Coordinates of C-alpha atoms in Angstrom, one line a residue:
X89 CA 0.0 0.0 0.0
X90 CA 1.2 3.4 -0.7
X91 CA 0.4 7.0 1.8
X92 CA 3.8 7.7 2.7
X93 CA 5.0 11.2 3.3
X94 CA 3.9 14.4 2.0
X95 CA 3.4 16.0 -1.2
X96 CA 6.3 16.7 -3.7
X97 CA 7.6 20.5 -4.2
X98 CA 6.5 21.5 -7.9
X99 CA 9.3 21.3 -10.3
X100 CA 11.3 19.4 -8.0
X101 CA 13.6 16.2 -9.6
X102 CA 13.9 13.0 -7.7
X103 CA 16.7 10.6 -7.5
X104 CA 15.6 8.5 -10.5
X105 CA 12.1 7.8 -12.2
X106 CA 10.0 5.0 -11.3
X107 CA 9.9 2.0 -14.3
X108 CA 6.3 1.3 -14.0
X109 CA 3.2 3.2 -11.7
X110 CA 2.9 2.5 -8.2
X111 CA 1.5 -0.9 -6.8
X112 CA -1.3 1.0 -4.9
X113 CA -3.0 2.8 -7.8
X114 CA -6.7 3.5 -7.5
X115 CA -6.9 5.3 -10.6
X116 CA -5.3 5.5 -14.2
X117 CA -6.8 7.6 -17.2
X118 CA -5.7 7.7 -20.2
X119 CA -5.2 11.0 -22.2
X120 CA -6.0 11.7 -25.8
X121 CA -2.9 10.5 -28.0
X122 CA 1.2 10.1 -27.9
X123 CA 0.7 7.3 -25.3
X124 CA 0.2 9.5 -22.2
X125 CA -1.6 9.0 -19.6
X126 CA -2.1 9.8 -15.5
X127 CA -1.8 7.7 -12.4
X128 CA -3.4 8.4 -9.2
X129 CA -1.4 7.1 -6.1
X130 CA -2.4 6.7 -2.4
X131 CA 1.8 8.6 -2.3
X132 CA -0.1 11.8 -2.6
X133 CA 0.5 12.5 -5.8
X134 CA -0.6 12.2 -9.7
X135 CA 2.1 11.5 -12.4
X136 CA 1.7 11.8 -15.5
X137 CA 3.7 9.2 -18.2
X138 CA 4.4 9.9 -21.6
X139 CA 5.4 6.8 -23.5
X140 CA 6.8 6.7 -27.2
X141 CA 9.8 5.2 -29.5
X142 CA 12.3 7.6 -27.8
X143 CA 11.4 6.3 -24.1
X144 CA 9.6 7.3 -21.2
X145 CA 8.7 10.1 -19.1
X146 CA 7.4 10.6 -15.9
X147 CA 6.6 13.9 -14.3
X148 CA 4.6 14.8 -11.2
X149 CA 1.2 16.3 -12.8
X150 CA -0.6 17.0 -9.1
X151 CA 0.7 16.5 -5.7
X152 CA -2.2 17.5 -3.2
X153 CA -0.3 16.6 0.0
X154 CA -3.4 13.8 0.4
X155 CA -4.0 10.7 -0.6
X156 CA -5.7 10.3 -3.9
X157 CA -8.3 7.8 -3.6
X158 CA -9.9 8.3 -7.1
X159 CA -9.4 9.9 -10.5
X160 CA -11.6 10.7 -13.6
X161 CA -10.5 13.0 -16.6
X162 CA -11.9 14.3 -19.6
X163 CA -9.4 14.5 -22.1
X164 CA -11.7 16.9 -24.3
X165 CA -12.7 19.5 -22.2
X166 CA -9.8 19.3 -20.0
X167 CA -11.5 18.5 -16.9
X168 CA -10.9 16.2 -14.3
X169 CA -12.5 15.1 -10.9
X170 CA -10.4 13.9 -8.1
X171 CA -11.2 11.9 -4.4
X172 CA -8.7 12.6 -2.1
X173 CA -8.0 12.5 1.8
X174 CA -7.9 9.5 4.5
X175 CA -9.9 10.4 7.7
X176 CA -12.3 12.8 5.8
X177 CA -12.5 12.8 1.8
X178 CA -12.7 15.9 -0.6
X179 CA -13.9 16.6 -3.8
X180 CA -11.6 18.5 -5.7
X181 CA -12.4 20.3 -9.5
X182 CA -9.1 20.4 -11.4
X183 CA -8.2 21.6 -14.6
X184 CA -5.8 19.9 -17.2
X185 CA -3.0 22.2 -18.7
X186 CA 0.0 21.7 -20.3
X187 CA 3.6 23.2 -19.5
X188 CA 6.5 23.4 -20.5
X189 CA 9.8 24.5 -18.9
X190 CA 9.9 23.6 -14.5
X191 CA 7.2 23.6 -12.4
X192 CA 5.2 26.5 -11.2
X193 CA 6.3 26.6 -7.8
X194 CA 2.8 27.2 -6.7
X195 CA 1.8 23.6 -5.8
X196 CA -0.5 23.3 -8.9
X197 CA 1.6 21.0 -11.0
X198 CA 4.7 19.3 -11.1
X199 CA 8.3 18.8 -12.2
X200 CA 10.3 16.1 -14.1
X201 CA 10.6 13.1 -12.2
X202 CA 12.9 11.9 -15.0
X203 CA 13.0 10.5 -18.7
X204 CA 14.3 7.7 -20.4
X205 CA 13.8 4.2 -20.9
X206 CA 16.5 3.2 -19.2
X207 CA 18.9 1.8 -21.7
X208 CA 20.6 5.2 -23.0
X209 CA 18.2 6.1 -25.0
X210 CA 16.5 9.1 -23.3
X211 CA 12.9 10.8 -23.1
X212 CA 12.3 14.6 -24.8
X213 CA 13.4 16.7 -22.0
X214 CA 10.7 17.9 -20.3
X215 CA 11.8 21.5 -20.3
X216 CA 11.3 21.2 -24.5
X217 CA 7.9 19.9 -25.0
X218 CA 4.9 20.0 -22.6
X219 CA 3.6 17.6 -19.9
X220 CA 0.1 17.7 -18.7
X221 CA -0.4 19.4 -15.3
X222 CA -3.8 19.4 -13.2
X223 CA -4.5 22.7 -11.7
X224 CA -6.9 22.9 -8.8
X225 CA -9.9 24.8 -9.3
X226 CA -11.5 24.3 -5.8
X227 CA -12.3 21.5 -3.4
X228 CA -15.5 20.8 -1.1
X229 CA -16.3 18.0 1.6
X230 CA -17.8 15.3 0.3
X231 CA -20.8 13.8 1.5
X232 CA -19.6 10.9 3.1
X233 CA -17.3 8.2 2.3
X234 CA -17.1 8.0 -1.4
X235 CA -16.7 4.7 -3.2
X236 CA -16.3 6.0 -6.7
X237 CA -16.6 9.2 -8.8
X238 CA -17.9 9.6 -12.8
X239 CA -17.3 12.5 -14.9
X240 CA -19.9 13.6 -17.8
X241 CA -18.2 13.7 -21.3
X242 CA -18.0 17.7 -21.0
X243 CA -16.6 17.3 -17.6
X244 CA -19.6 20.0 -16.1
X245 CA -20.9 17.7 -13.7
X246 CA -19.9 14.3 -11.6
X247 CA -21.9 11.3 -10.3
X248 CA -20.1 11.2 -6.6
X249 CA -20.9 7.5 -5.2
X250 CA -21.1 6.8 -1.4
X251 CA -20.4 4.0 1.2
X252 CA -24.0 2.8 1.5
X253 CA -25.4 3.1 -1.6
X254 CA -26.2 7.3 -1.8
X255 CA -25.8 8.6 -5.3
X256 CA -25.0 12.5 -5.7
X257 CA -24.8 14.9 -8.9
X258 CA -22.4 17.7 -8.4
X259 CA -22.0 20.7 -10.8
X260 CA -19.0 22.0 -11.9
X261 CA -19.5 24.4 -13.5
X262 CA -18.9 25.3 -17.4
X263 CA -15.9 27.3 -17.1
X264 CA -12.2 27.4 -15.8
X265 CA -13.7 28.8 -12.5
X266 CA -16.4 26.8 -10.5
X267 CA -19.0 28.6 -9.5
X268 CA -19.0 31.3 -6.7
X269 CA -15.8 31.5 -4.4
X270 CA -14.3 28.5 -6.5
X271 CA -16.0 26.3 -4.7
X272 CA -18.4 23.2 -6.3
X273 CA -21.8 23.3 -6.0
X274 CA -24.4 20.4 -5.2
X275 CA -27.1 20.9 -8.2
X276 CA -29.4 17.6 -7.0
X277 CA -29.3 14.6 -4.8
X278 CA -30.1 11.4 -6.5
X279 CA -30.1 9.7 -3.3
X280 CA -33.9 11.2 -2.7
X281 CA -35.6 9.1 0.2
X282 CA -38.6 9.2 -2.1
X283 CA -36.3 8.4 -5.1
X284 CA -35.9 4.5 -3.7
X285 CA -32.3 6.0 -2.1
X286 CA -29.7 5.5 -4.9
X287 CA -28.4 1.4 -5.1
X288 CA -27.9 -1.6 -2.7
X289 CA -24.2 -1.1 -1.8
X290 CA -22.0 -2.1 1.3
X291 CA -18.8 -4.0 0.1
X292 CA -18.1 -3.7 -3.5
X293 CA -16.9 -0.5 -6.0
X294 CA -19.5 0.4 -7.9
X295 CA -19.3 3.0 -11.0
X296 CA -21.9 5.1 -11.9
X297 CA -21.7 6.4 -15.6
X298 CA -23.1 9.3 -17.7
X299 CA -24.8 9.0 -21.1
X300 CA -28.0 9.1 -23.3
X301 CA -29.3 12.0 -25.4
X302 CA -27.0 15.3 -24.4
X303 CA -25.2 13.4 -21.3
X304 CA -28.6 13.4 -20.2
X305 CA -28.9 10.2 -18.1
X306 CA -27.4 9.0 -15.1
X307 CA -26.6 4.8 -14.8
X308 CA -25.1 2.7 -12.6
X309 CA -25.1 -1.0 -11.4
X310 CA -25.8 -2.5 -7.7
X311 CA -25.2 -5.1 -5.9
X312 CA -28.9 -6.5 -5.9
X313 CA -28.2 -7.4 -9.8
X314 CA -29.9 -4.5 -10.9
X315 CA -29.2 -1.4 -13.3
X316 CA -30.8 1.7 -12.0
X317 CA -32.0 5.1 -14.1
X318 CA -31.9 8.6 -13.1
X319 CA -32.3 11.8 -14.8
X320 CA -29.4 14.2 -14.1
X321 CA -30.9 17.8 -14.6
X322 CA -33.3 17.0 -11.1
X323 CA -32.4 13.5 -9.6
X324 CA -35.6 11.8 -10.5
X325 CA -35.1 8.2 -10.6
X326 CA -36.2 6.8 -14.5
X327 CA -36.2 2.9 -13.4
X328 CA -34.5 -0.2 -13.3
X329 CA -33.2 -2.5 -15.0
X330 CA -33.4 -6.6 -14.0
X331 CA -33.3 -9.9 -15.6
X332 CA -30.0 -10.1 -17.3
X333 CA -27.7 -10.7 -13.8
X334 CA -27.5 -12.8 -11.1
X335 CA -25.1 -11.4 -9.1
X336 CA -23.7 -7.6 -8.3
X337 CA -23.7 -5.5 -11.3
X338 CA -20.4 -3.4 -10.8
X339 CA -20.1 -1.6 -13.9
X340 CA -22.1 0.2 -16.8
X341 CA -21.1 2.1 -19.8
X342 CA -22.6 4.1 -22.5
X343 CA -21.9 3.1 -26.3
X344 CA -19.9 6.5 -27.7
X345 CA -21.8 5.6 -30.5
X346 CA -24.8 5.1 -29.6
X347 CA -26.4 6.7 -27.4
X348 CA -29.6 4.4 -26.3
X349 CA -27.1 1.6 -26.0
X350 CA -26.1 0.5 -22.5
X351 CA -23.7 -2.1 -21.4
X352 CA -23.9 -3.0 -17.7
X353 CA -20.9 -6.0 -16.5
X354 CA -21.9 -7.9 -13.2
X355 CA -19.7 -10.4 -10.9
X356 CA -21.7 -13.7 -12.3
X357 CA -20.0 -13.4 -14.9
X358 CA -21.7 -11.9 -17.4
X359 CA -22.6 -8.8 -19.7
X360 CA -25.6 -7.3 -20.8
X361 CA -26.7 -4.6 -23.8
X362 CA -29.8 -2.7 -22.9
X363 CA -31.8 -0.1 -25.2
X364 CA -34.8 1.4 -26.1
X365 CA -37.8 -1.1 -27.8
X366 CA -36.9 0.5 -31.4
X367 CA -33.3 0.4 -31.1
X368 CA -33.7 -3.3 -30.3
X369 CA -35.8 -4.0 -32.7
X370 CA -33.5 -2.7 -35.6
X371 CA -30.4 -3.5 -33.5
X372 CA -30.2 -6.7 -31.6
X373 CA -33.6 -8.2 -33.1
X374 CA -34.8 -8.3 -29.4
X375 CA -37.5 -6.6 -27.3
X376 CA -35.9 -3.9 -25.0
X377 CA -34.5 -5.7 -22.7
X378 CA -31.1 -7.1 -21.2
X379 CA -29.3 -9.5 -24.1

């Protein structure tokens, strides 16, 4: 397990970069293209890696001086969504940049851990072409102890996922600034008593996901085997799903392509398409169901 000491300085080296990401790694996103993508460690810290023909580079993208229990980016709109703390967890609203030249010394990014592949053949250096950095744009408490965190594909809002089963939307506002003061703002709780309360969950990580017409739709598995609907402008609960799982249903995802195409995965085993009565018809030759 990782959660040693505190965070790194920005733009400060260390003795000699690490050949692969961190045993303890809740999180890893992929960014859009040249083989990069970010890590999220319980060492406090984010690192980006570049990978390509000339080697490897590693270079601290975020270092929040907390642990950082989940990660979600959005390549696109440069947005991201990060869990951190241990005791008490935070949501925090960050912004993906990128730099060039040493870190900022403000604490918003980071320096070169180092380059290279390791066999002589060394990385770009960092200082001539940029690295991705996350800059915080402001932080909240989160409303209890979160299990997992989504991001919508224009990175304005997140599905925040609680021990217990509680389901939040958060808005995060549609500009480089949250709203007010920097700080997030809760736009609807999907967790409604009269909403059914969110899903059945005590032991597992679940993933909520966003999708449908305009990001319009808010999904995510449970451990009860079912698939449950919401609608994300107000929280109201749409339906659910059953009959296609036996066991917990810990994932769901939107088809990019489709948007009244959902896949959910459960722990029996198996993996289910769901859609709309038309789109079955013409697509799966089946009647609106799980397949």
């Amino acid at each position: 397990g990782g959660g040693g000491g505190g965070g790194d300085a920005a733009g400060e080296a260390f003795a000699g970069p690490p050949s692969r990401p961190p045993d303890a790694c809740p999180a890893l996103e992929p960014l859009a293209g040249r083989g990069t993508f970010l890590t999220a460690g319980l060492d406090r810290r984010v690192l980006a890696w570049e990978l390509s023909a000339l080697g490897r580079r590693c270079v601290v993208a975020w270092a929040p001086g907390l642990r950082v229990l989940d990660l979600q980016v959005c390549p696109k709109a440069m947005r991201a969504v990060a869990v951190i703390g241990s005791d008490h967890t935070q949501l925090v609203a960050l912004r993906l940049q990128h730099r060039t030249g040493g870190g900022d010394g403000m604490g918003g990014g980071g320096g070169p851990i180092g380059g290279g592949d390791g066999s002589g053949g060394g990385a770009p250096s960092p200082s001539s072409s940029p690295w991705p950095v996350l800059v915080e744009e402001g932080r909240v408490e989160a409303p209890g102890e979160v299990v997992s965190v989504a991001l919508a594909a224009q990175g304005e809002q997140a599905a925040v996922l609680c021990l217990g089963g509680a389901l939040h939307r958060w808005d995060l506002g549609p500009s480089s600034l949250c709203s007010a003061g920097g700080r997030l703002v809760e736009a609807s709780d999907l967790s409604k008593e009269s909403l059914e309360g969110g899903v059945t969950q005590s032991r597992l990580i679940l993933r909520p996901c966003f999708g449908g017409m305009r990001q319009s739709l808010v999904a995510c598995g449970s451990e009860d085997g079912l698939v449950r609907l919401w609608r994300s402008s107000d929280g109201l609960l749409l339906g659910e799903l059953s009959g296609a799982h036996a066991g917990a249903v810990n994932q769901v995802a939107w088809c990019p392509a489709d948007p009244h195409l959902l896949a959910s995965a459960s722990d029996d085993g198996t993996v289910a398409l769901w859609g709309t009565a038309a789109a079955a018809a013409d697509d799966l030759k089946g009647g609106g169901g799980g397949t």
